[in-house]
Rosetta silent file (secondary structure, phi, psi, omega in degrees, C-alpha in Angstrom):
SEQUENCE: VSDTDIKELEDVFGLNGQVEHKLNFLKKNVSKDIKLVLIAHSIGCYITLEMMKRASELQVLRSVLLFPTIERMAQSPQGKLMTPLLCKLRYVLYMPVYLLSFLPEGVKASLVRFALRGMKTCDECSITTSVNLFSVDCIANILYMASQEMMKVVERDSTTIKQNLKKLIFYYGTGDSWCPQHYYDEIKMDFPDGDIRLCEKGLRHAFVLDASKEMAAMITDWLQDDLTKL
SCORE:     score description
SCORE:     0.000 S_00000001
   1 L     0.000  -44.721  163.158  165.911   49.144  -16.989 S_00000001
   2 L   -47.358  -31.907  164.267  167.445   50.639  -20.123 S_00000001
   3 L   -66.485  -14.220 -172.467  163.607   51.648  -21.242 S_00000001
   4 L  -102.873  -16.523 -178.019  162.763   54.096  -18.275 S_00000001
   5 L    65.755   58.714 -155.413  166.033   55.289  -17.988 S_00000001
   6 L  -110.296    1.086  175.416  166.053   54.361  -13.843 S_00000001
   7 L    -1.266  -56.591  178.901  169.351   54.128  -13.431 S_00000001
   8 L   -84.088   -7.861 -164.272  169.483   55.057  -10.021 S_00000001
   9 L   -89.874  112.866 -176.565  167.008   52.789   -9.123 S_00000001
  10 L  -101.169  -66.144 -163.360  169.009   49.913   -7.785 S_00000001
  11 L   -78.524   51.613  118.207  166.541   47.389   -6.468 S_00000001
  12 L    21.884  -70.251  171.878  164.743   47.826   -9.872 S_00000001
  13 L   -92.879    2.415  167.928  162.722   44.013   -9.626 S_00000001
  14 L   -80.980  152.173 -153.012  161.735   44.647   -6.355 S_00000001
  15 H   -55.998  -36.409 -163.821  157.946   45.633   -5.377 S_00000001
  16 H   -74.056  -21.290 -159.507  158.799   49.794   -4.698 S_00000001
  17 H   -89.497  -60.492 -172.660  161.379   49.586   -8.228 S_00000001
  18 H   -73.302   -4.397  153.493  158.657   48.662  -10.178 S_00000001
  19 H   -57.012  -39.414 -109.902  156.198   51.168   -9.193 S_00000001
  20 H  -122.019  -64.759 -178.373  158.930   53.614   -9.678 S_00000001
  21 H    -6.201  -66.202 -137.975  159.166   51.488  -13.303 S_00000001
  22 H   -77.608  -66.937  179.474  155.439   51.840  -14.459 S_00000001
  23 H   -15.054  -82.103 -151.867  155.931   55.878  -12.949 S_00000001
  24 H   -60.010  -19.733 -170.489  158.817   56.597  -14.957 S_00000001
  25 H   -96.294    9.740  154.567  157.879   54.800  -18.384 S_00000001
  26 H   -71.047  -25.878 -154.074  154.471   57.130  -18.151 S_00000001
  27 H   -75.119  -15.895 -176.199  156.570   60.027  -17.257 S_00000001
  28 L   -99.396  -19.950 -154.977  158.267   59.092  -20.618 S_00000001
  29 L  -138.059  -47.202 -166.201  156.129   57.289  -23.059 S_00000001
  30 L  -114.109  122.597  159.275  152.817   59.159  -22.014 S_00000001
  31 L   -58.768  133.076  161.267  151.849   63.201  -22.298 S_00000001
  32 L   -47.959  -21.671  158.410  150.365   64.760  -19.625 S_00000001
  33 L   -84.166  -55.792 -176.747  146.898   65.253  -20.819 S_00000001
  34 L   -24.428  145.563 -157.016  146.358   62.170  -21.430 S_00000001
  35 L  -115.205  131.197 -159.798  143.416   60.560  -20.099 S_00000001
  36 E  -123.109  148.431  150.265  144.683   56.510  -19.143 S_00000001
  37 L  -132.061  119.062 -176.142  142.903   53.805  -17.985 S_00000001
  38 L   -42.045  159.575  116.165  144.725   51.099  -15.810 S_00000001
  39 E   -95.619  118.108  176.626  144.059   47.108  -15.870 S_00000001
  40 E  -128.217  132.282  173.986  145.929   45.723  -13.009 S_00000001
  41 E  -101.432  123.094  165.098  145.880   42.093  -12.450 S_00000001
  42 L    33.837  150.828 -147.833  146.787   40.655   -8.366 S_00000001
  43 L    23.989  -52.380  131.712  149.838   42.513   -7.943 S_00000001
  44 H   -49.311  -74.372 -139.242  149.329   44.970  -10.175 S_00000001
  45 H   -80.742   -7.874 -168.994  146.782   46.152   -8.505 S_00000001
  46 H   -79.201  -65.093 -155.360  148.865   46.937   -5.404 S_00000001
  47 H   -53.998  -55.362 -167.486  151.531   48.720   -7.541 S_00000001
  48 H   -91.776    7.021  138.327  148.886   50.758   -9.342 S_00000001
  49 H   -52.092  -75.880 -141.872  147.261   52.007   -5.990 S_00000001
  50 H   -71.968  -28.157 -177.849  150.565   52.945   -4.952 S_00000001
  51 H   -38.739  -60.450  174.982  151.003   54.756   -8.731 S_00000001
  52 H   -35.688  -56.216  -80.614  147.630   56.853   -7.812 S_00000001
  53 H  -143.167  -24.917 -171.302  149.057   57.678   -4.706 S_00000001
  54 H  -114.808  -38.869  178.388  152.622   59.230   -5.846 S_00000001
  55 L  -146.523  107.558 -166.612  151.650   60.786   -8.545 S_00000001
  56 L   -81.775   -8.612 -173.608  148.568   61.897   -8.024 S_00000001
  57 L   -77.444  -10.683 -133.663  148.737   64.596  -11.223 S_00000001
  58 L  -125.727  149.380 -152.974  148.284   61.791  -13.464 S_00000001
  59 L   -86.731   84.942  167.359  144.878   61.876  -15.554 S_00000001
  60 E  -108.883  115.952 -146.925  142.804   58.675  -14.657 S_00000001
  61 L   -77.446  -48.686 -152.973  139.848   57.924  -16.488 S_00000001
  62 L  -169.775  120.386  174.340  139.297   54.652  -14.561 S_00000001
  63 E  -123.980  131.342  177.314  141.362   51.976  -12.847 S_00000001
  64 E  -110.559  164.208 -158.187  140.224   48.139  -12.684 S_00000001
  65 E  -150.825  108.038  178.108  141.980   46.092  -10.029 S_00000001
  66 E   -91.613  145.841  150.397  141.268   42.460  -11.022 S_00000001
  67 L    63.286   25.718  176.560  141.877   39.774   -8.071 S_00000001
  68 L   -50.646   74.422  166.240  143.670   42.466   -6.108 S_00000001
  69 L   -41.637   71.539 -174.998  146.019   41.163   -3.874 S_00000001
  70 L  -104.546   -6.860  159.614  146.308   44.677   -1.733 S_00000001
  71 L  -162.580  170.993 -168.285  146.571   43.043    1.750 S_00000001
  72 L    43.494   51.974 -179.029  147.227   40.761    3.812 S_00000001
  73 L   -78.810  -24.145 -150.027  148.965   38.096    1.136 S_00000001
  74 L   -90.767    6.686  177.582  151.574   36.602    3.669 S_00000001
  75 L  -113.398   10.281 -171.060  147.811   35.784    5.814 S_00000001
  76 L  -103.204  157.965 -179.996  145.948   34.700    2.627 S_00000001
  77 H   -67.904  -36.911  165.740  145.766   30.358    2.100 S_00000001
  78 H   -74.653  -55.863  117.312  148.210   30.425   -0.602 S_00000001
  79 H    27.580  -93.981  165.485  149.943   32.910    1.048 S_00000001
  80 H   -46.010  -70.437 -130.599  150.635   31.078    4.522 S_00000001
  81 H   -58.804  -24.762 -158.483  151.236   27.987    1.990 S_00000001
  82 H  -117.659  -16.305  176.640  154.340   30.238   -0.134 S_00000001
  83 H   -40.774  -55.935 -169.103  155.469   32.402    2.361 S_00000001
  84 H   -67.046  -50.105 -173.200  157.809   30.244    4.177 S_00000001
  85 H   -63.226  -38.222 -173.183  159.729   28.745    0.345 S_00000001
  86 H   -78.976  -36.539  137.930  159.283   31.977   -0.839 S_00000001
  87 H   -12.073  -88.470  161.349  160.861   33.982    1.941 S_00000001
  88 H   -36.120  -75.534 -164.131  163.602   31.066    2.798 S_00000001
  89 H  -100.043    2.117 -167.189  163.788   28.414    0.692 S_00000001
  90 H   -57.208  -30.326 -175.072  163.574   30.025   -2.803 S_00000001
  91 H   -56.618  -17.365  175.141  167.451   29.676   -3.706 S_00000001
  92 H   -69.492    0.776 -155.891  166.492   25.739   -3.718 S_00000001
  93 H  -105.384   -4.058 -166.211  164.105   26.628   -6.889 S_00000001
  94 H   -86.927  -84.950 -147.345  167.686   27.776   -8.806 S_00000001
  95 H   -60.019  -74.915  157.989  169.190   24.715   -9.429 S_00000001
  96 H     4.808  -88.055 -159.959  165.712   22.222  -10.807 S_00000001
  97 H   -45.300  -21.386 -132.629  165.195   25.368  -13.070 S_00000001
  98 H  -105.138  -29.973 -144.451  168.874   25.790  -14.128 S_00000001
  99 H   -95.596  -34.726  173.978  169.056   21.875  -15.013 S_00000001
 100 L   -80.799   25.761 -173.233  165.627   22.352  -17.122 S_00000001
 101 L   -92.266   -9.468 -166.621  166.632   25.397  -18.701 S_00000001
 102 L   -93.634   19.340 -169.031  168.956   23.350  -21.045 S_00000001
 103 L  -113.914  172.424 -170.885  166.257   20.843  -22.731 S_00000001
 104 L   -83.372  167.354 -165.308  164.708   21.645  -25.705 S_00000001
 105 H   -46.216  -36.773  152.031  161.868   23.858  -26.245 S_00000001
 106 H   -20.314  -64.571  138.830  159.522   20.981  -27.020 S_00000001
 107 H   -24.730 -108.227 -161.497  160.480   19.506  -23.868 S_00000001
 108 H   -49.006  -25.268  126.612  159.697   22.076  -22.055 S_00000001
 109 H   -16.358  -48.372 -154.421  156.368   22.787  -23.711 S_00000001
 110 H   -99.376  -37.674  165.264  155.083   19.317  -23.262 S_00000001
 111 H   -34.078  -67.506 -178.935  155.979   20.034  -19.215 S_00000001
 112 H   -24.228  -55.109 -169.381  153.894   22.868  -19.853 S_00000001
 113 H   -65.162  -24.633 -152.432  151.309   21.249  -21.148 S_00000001
 114 L   -92.393  -27.334 -176.303  151.665   18.471  -18.631 S_00000001
 115 L   -90.924  -34.426 -163.264  151.025   21.003  -15.782 S_00000001
 116 L   -96.797    0.764 -176.854  148.336   22.669  -16.969 S_00000001
 117 L   -44.014  -74.218 -157.317  146.089   19.307  -18.363 S_00000001
 118 L   -35.075   -1.545  167.559  143.465   19.811  -15.392 S_00000001
 119 L  -110.110  100.059  165.538  142.036   22.715  -17.476 S_00000001
 120 L    43.443  -61.889 -174.235  139.266   22.691  -19.948 S_00000001
 121 L  -139.884 -179.921  179.546  140.867   24.845  -22.375 S_00000001
 122 L  -148.800  102.344 -146.242  144.237   26.454  -22.365 S_00000001
 123 L   -85.482  147.882  151.243  145.030   29.564  -24.553 S_00000001
 124 L   -11.547  -64.399 -163.870  148.101   28.874  -26.633 S_00000001
 125 H   -84.798    4.524 -117.969  149.688   31.489  -25.749 S_00000001
 126 H  -147.404  -51.923  171.889  149.662   31.133  -22.520 S_00000001
 127 H  -103.558  -31.705  158.565  152.594   27.478  -22.513 S_00000001
 128 H   -59.586  -89.673 -160.482  154.686   30.220  -25.039 S_00000001
 129 H   -41.334  -71.660 -174.140  155.018   32.330  -21.964 S_00000001
 130 H   -20.410  -50.634  142.156  155.738   29.515  -19.565 S_00000001
 131 L    -4.504  -74.471 -136.056  157.717   28.499  -21.646 S_00000001
 132 L  -111.396  -21.759  160.575  160.256   31.377  -21.694 S_00000001
 133 L   -64.563    5.702  137.008  160.182   30.950  -17.605 S_00000001
 134 L   -35.193   14.382 -147.163  162.821   28.395  -18.188 S_00000001
 135 L  -115.216  172.877 -177.772  165.486   31.256  -17.062 S_00000001
 136 L  -113.378  -58.990 -164.317  167.461   30.653  -13.414 S_00000001
 137 L   -78.813  -28.755  170.322  167.532   34.765  -13.677 S_00000001
 138 H   -58.382  -57.400  163.793  163.353   35.571  -14.732 S_00000001
 139 H   -45.880  -34.619 -144.389  163.166   33.010  -12.014 S_00000001
 140 H  -103.111  -38.557  168.096  165.464   34.224   -9.428 S_00000001
 141 H   -40.841  -69.616  177.403  163.168   38.312  -10.104 S_00000001
 142 H   -54.889  -24.647  137.816  160.278   36.625   -9.592 S_00000001
 143 H   -14.486  -97.453  172.616  161.023   34.581   -6.467 S_00000001
 144 H   -87.817   23.178  161.904  162.184   37.389   -5.363 S_00000001
 145 L   -67.541  -60.005 -179.876  160.027   40.042   -6.223 S_00000001
 146 L   -55.988  -61.500  179.965  157.288   37.330   -4.914 S_00000001
 147 L   -47.696 -133.697 -158.438  159.357   37.640   -0.973 S_00000001
 148 L    -8.508  -30.328  166.389  158.834   41.081   -0.671 S_00000001
 149 H   -54.215  -53.489  166.883  155.297   41.107   -1.526 S_00000001
 150 H   -47.861   -4.691 -100.196  155.033   38.679    1.521 S_00000001
 151 H  -170.889  -89.205 -161.819  157.003   40.729    3.495 S_00000001
 152 H   -89.425  -45.649 -167.735  155.413   44.779    2.802 S_00000001
 153 L   -52.312  100.687 -175.684  151.571   44.047    0.828 S_00000001
 154 L   -98.762 -100.372 -167.303  150.157   44.287    4.881 S_00000001
 155 L   -80.592  128.544 -178.266  147.774   46.657    5.463 S_00000001
 156 L   -63.941  130.206 -167.579  144.836   47.514    2.857 S_00000001
 157 L   -95.133  100.871  172.847  145.872   51.323    1.925 S_00000001
 158 L   -73.801  -53.678  167.684  142.147   52.455    2.625 S_00000001
 159 H   -40.058  -65.631 -174.469  143.199   56.085    2.502 S_00000001
 160 H   -73.012    4.365 -172.423  144.194   56.185   -1.203 S_00000001
 161 H   -97.750  -50.486 -177.662  140.716   53.854   -2.243 S_00000001
 162 H   -67.887  -46.788  179.912  138.921   56.555   -0.685 S_00000001
 163 L   -44.965  -32.008 -149.199  140.801   59.609   -2.072 S_00000001
 164 L  -137.031   40.082  175.717  140.013   57.813   -6.282 S_00000001
 165 L   -45.544  -98.708  147.386  136.716   55.699   -4.969 S_00000001
 166 L    39.035  -53.887 -176.148  135.127   56.994   -7.696 S_00000001
 167 L   -74.055  -12.711  179.424  138.120   56.178  -10.315 S_00000001
 168 E  -133.649  172.498  151.942  138.036   52.620   -9.359 S_00000001
 169 E   -54.556  105.502  153.393  136.998   48.867   -9.820 S_00000001
 170 E  -130.202  154.432 -167.410  137.383   45.895   -8.391 S_00000001
 171 E  -109.598  125.178  161.443  136.613   42.364   -9.336 S_00000001
 172 E  -150.398  148.590  163.180  137.579   39.761   -6.725 S_00000001
 173 E   -34.811   91.226   96.145  137.042   35.841   -6.622 S_00000001
 174 L    55.186  -26.183 -131.357  134.647   33.437   -5.185 S_00000001
 175 L  -152.276   -5.387  165.810  137.044   30.842   -4.886 S_00000001
 176 L   -54.236   84.546 -151.165  140.625   32.866   -4.013 S_00000001
 177 L   -88.313   29.276 -154.461  143.430   31.885   -2.127 S_00000001
 178 L  -110.505  -87.918 -162.024  145.362   35.707   -2.773 S_00000001
 179 L  -133.542  112.195 -168.835  142.725   37.207   -1.662 S_00000001
 180 L  -107.304 -164.732 -169.330  139.435   35.126   -0.895 S_00000001
 181 L   -31.015  -58.598 -168.361  136.385   36.412   -0.132 S_00000001
 182 H   -62.141    0.480  171.409  136.217   37.604    2.949 S_00000001
 183 H   -78.024  -35.377  152.161  138.865   40.249    1.989 S_00000001
 184 H   -46.529  -34.360  173.163  135.886   40.964   -0.456 S_00000001
 185 H   -57.429  -81.458 -112.527  133.232   41.357    2.388 S_00000001
 186 H   -98.895  -27.400  158.804  134.881   43.474    4.310 S_00000001
 187 H   -81.277   -5.162  151.889  136.083   46.295    1.947 S_00000001
 188 H   -43.280  -68.928 -151.053  132.397   46.100    0.687 S_00000001
 189 H   -77.928  -29.065 -174.187  131.399   47.007    3.916 S_00000001
 190 H   -47.130  -78.254  174.714  134.453   49.659    4.310 S_00000001
 191 L   -99.111   90.858  167.023  133.027   51.784    0.932 S_00000001
 192 L   -49.356  -59.217 -153.632  129.562   50.483    0.417 S_00000001
 193 L   -63.753   15.581 -179.205  129.326   53.478   -2.568 S_00000001
 194 L  -107.999  175.206 -177.169  132.444   51.999   -4.350 S_00000001
 195 L   -82.007  143.620 -173.885  132.238   49.663   -7.205 S_00000001
 196 L  -175.271  107.403 -175.162  133.356   46.002   -5.820 S_00000001
 197 E  -116.719  179.903 -174.815  131.961   43.079   -7.600 S_00000001
 198 E  -113.848  118.441  150.786  132.303   39.210   -6.754 S_00000001
 199 E   -45.510  129.559  148.147  132.888   36.974   -9.732 S_00000001
 200 L  -121.856   41.586  157.593  129.991   34.461  -10.389 S_00000001
 201 L   -75.970  -48.948  164.365  131.584   33.114  -13.172 S_00000001
 202 L   124.904    6.779 -167.709  133.999   30.153  -11.001 S_00000001
 203 L   -74.002  159.091  176.685  137.073   32.305  -12.958 S_00000001
 204 L   -77.999  131.724 -171.437  140.354   31.833  -11.581 S_00000001
 205 L   -35.650  -35.438  175.130  142.746   33.986   -9.968 S_00000001
 206 L  -117.304   64.390 -176.805  145.380   33.384  -12.426 S_00000001
 207 H   -32.171  -61.615  167.365  142.473   33.849  -15.424 S_00000001
 208 H     4.773  -60.766 -155.822  145.246   34.586  -17.775 S_00000001
 209 H   -59.222  -34.419 -177.276  145.675   30.945  -18.353 S_00000001
 210 L  -172.909   54.154  155.894  141.804   30.335  -20.068 S_00000001
 211 L  -160.011   41.874 -168.591  139.646   32.751  -19.598 S_00000001
 212 H   -86.330  -23.423  179.851  141.588   36.016  -20.384 S_00000001
 213 H   -66.784  -22.788 -150.988  139.301   36.336  -23.742 S_00000001
 214 H   -80.158  -58.025 -174.156  135.898   36.388  -21.254 S_00000001
 215 H   -44.328  -43.772  179.200  137.522   39.120  -19.369 S_00000001
 216 H   -60.426  -34.906 -150.316  138.772   41.341  -21.876 S_00000001
 217 H   -54.031  -26.250  155.216  134.771   41.558  -23.648 S_00000001
 218 H   -21.856  -85.394 -172.945  134.066   42.060  -19.945 S_00000001
 219 H   -81.676    5.257  156.227  136.159   44.936  -18.797 S_00000001
 220 H   -79.364  -46.912  173.677  135.278   46.098  -22.036 S_00000001
 221 H   -59.316  -52.087  104.300  131.621   46.423  -21.317 S_00000001
 222 H    58.283  -96.755 -131.724  132.852   47.509  -18.053 S_00000001
 223 L  -120.035   -6.021  167.886  134.222   50.616  -19.269 S_00000001
 224 H   -60.273  -23.475  172.489  132.143   51.367  -22.656 S_00000001
 225 H   -71.022  -67.608  173.840  129.991   54.636  -20.341 S_00000001
 226 H   -19.197  -48.779 -148.967  133.750   55.935  -19.762 S_00000001
 227 H   -60.029  -49.132  179.359  134.909   55.185  -23.094 S_00000001
 228 H   -76.134  -29.853  168.149  131.833   57.456  -24.856 S_00000001
 229 H   -71.032  -34.936  177.880  132.709   60.797  -22.829 S_00000001
 230 L   -18.074    0.000    0.000  135.722   60.569  -24.189 S_00000001
């Protein structure tokens, strides 16, 4: 909150609060005439579309929306599994996280590596970041926002997409349980002229765990033409 001077925003860790937090950050730190490239993942894609809707004056050159959870989150395969936990049982998770927070850092790292053992490769940064999640405050904020996502991310904002279609790149996964392939099929049908892509590399929704460099290389390639025009 101290980074953005939005003390009047009580629900900063909620979904609406996070949209306003990012808009306030841009307002405070970025000149109005600066052209922006927005790159978002998962719920960040919903936040990005909301930013473009609420602040049409932003000089957005391109928005890249990766594995976008912008509609029917609670109806997705993962949403059906997680919604009861996030909306009704999330407080049950606080105690085990509290107890785990007292473990030595090395033990926490070992637990994370064990949880991610099925991956062929795992970015060491993912281990470090995951260890930082052994905090009740952090987990409480995550689960609170996630519960709001299940309730509020329902209908796709086709109006905002239509108004900004030429600025948007969508990238959907083939086996993504948060935004399944038929979501891709439907948005592709509704916006046949849009830049809406389907992953052919088998990347997971949480690509940051093992394919962040590969994704970064792809995005750089997609943005070459836009950036050379600046």
